[in-house]
Structure formats: structure tokens, C-alpha cells
């Protein structure tokens, strides 16, 4: 189920910390989420999953002779406005 961020929650996340997560840490955190989702979808050990970034919103994953593309939702989940806590709690990974 994809949830939209409530504008109030988004404002709290934005203003609760002056430091956004940053591009590098955002990519690391999202890759971890993609790896976990792909391991579940592919019924494959997490250590066997390889993840590649296509862009900020789309990732590819391969493992156990399967591959798939995954997208970050909601649209507000970006390295510019999200804190680490926001990425952890609100950013979801959906298989395309």
C-alpha cells in the first residue's frame, strides 16, 4: 500500500532538522531498502542481491537468476527534503 505524506508531517520532517539526509546517504539507505524488498520478492538471500541506482527514484536489483526494477514512493521522498528518520519511516519501495 502506498501512503501519501500528510502535508503537516512533511512540514515537520522538513523543519525538524536543518540537515537533509544528503545524496550519498539517501542512496545508501534506499539501496538497503531495495535489497530487502528484492530479497523478499525474489525469495533470495539478501547477501545475493545486487542493487544498482538508475536515478534518485528508480533502482535495479538482481539475484537468484531474477531481476526487477523498484521505485521509491512517495514523490516527496528525496534527499533534498528528507532526514534519515524520514527516509527510514516514510520512504517505501515498490516493485515495477
Coordinates of C-alpha atoms in Angstrom, one line a residue:
X1 CA 0.0 0.0 0.0
X2 CA 1.4 3.4 -1.0
X3 CA 0.8 6.1 1.5
X4 CA 1.0 9.8 0.7
X5 CA 2.7 12.0 3.2
X6 CA 0.4 14.3 5.0
X7 CA 1.5 17.9 4.3
X8 CA 1.8 18.5 8.1
X9 CA 4.0 15.5 8.5
X10 CA 6.1 16.6 5.6
X11 CA 6.5 20.1 7.1
X12 CA 7.5 18.6 10.5
X13 CA 10.1 16.4 8.8
X14 CA 11.4 19.3 6.8
X15 CA 11.7 21.8 9.7
X16 CA 12.6 19.3 12.4
X17 CA 16.2 19.1 11.2
X18 CA 18.3 21.6 9.3
X19 CA 20.2 18.8 7.8
X20 CA 18.7 16.8 5.0
X21 CA 20.0 13.3 4.5
X22 CA 22.2 14.2 1.5
X23 CA 22.5 12.3 -1.8
X24 CA 25.1 9.7 -0.8
X25 CA 23.4 8.7 2.5
X26 CA 20.0 8.7 0.8
X27 CA 21.3 6.3 -1.9
X28 CA 22.8 4.0 0.7
X29 CA 19.6 3.9 2.8
X30 CA 17.3 3.4 -0.3
X31 CA 19.7 0.7 -1.6
X32 CA 19.3 -1.2 1.7
X33 CA 15.5 -1.0 1.4
X34 CA 15.6 -2.1 -2.2
X35 CA 17.9 -5.0 -1.3
X36 CA 15.5 -6.1 1.4
X37 CA 12.4 -5.8 -0.8
X38 CA 14.1 -7.7 -3.7
X39 CA 15.2 -10.5 -1.3
X40 CA 11.6 -10.9 -0.3
X41 CA 10.2 -10.6 -3.8
X42 CA 12.8 -13.0 -5.3
X43 CA 12.8 -15.4 -2.4
X44 CA 16.5 -15.0 -2.4
X45 CA 19.1 -14.4 0.4
X46 CA 19.8 -10.7 1.0
X47 CA 23.5 -11.3 0.5
X48 CA 22.9 -12.5 -3.1
X49 CA 21.0 -9.3 -4.1
X50 CA 22.9 -6.7 -6.1
X51 CA 21.4 -3.2 -6.4
X52 CA 22.2 -0.5 -9.0
X53 CA 20.9 3.0 -9.0
X54 CA 19.1 4.1 -12.2
X55 CA 18.2 7.6 -10.8
X56 CA 17.1 9.0 -7.5
X57 CA 13.7 7.3 -7.8
X58 CA 14.5 4.0 -9.7
X59 CA 16.7 1.1 -8.8
X60 CA 17.5 -2.2 -10.4
X61 CA 18.1 -5.4 -8.5
X62 CA 19.3 -8.8 -9.5
X63 CA 19.7 -12.0 -7.6
X64 CA 18.9 -15.8 -7.7
X65 CA 18.5 -15.6 -11.5
X66 CA 15.9 -12.9 -11.3
X67 CA 15.8 -9.1 -11.8
X68 CA 13.5 -6.3 -11.3
X69 CA 13.1 -2.5 -11.1
X70 CA 12.0 -0.8 -8.0
X71 CA 10.7 2.8 -7.4
X72 CA 10.8 5.0 -4.3
X73 CA 7.5 6.3 -3.1
X74 CA 6.0 8.8 -2.3
X75 CA 7.3 11.6 -4.6
X76 CA 8.3 13.7 -1.6
X77 CA 10.9 11.1 -0.7
X78 CA 14.0 12.9 -1.9
X79 CA 17.5 13.5 -0.5
X80 CA 16.9 17.3 -0.5
X81 CA 14.0 17.4 2.0
X82 CA 14.1 14.1 3.9
X83 CA 16.1 13.4 7.1
X84 CA 17.4 9.9 7.9
X85 CA 14.4 9.4 10.1
X86 CA 12.1 10.4 7.3
X87 CA 13.7 8.1 4.8
X88 CA 13.5 5.2 7.3
X89 CA 9.9 5.8 8.3
X90 CA 8.2 7.2 5.1
X91 CA 10.1 6.1 2.0
X92 CA 8.7 2.9 0.5
X93 CA 10.0 0.7 -2.2
X94 CA 7.5 -0.6 -4.9
X95 CA 8.4 -3.2 -7.5
X96 CA 7.5 -2.1 -11.0

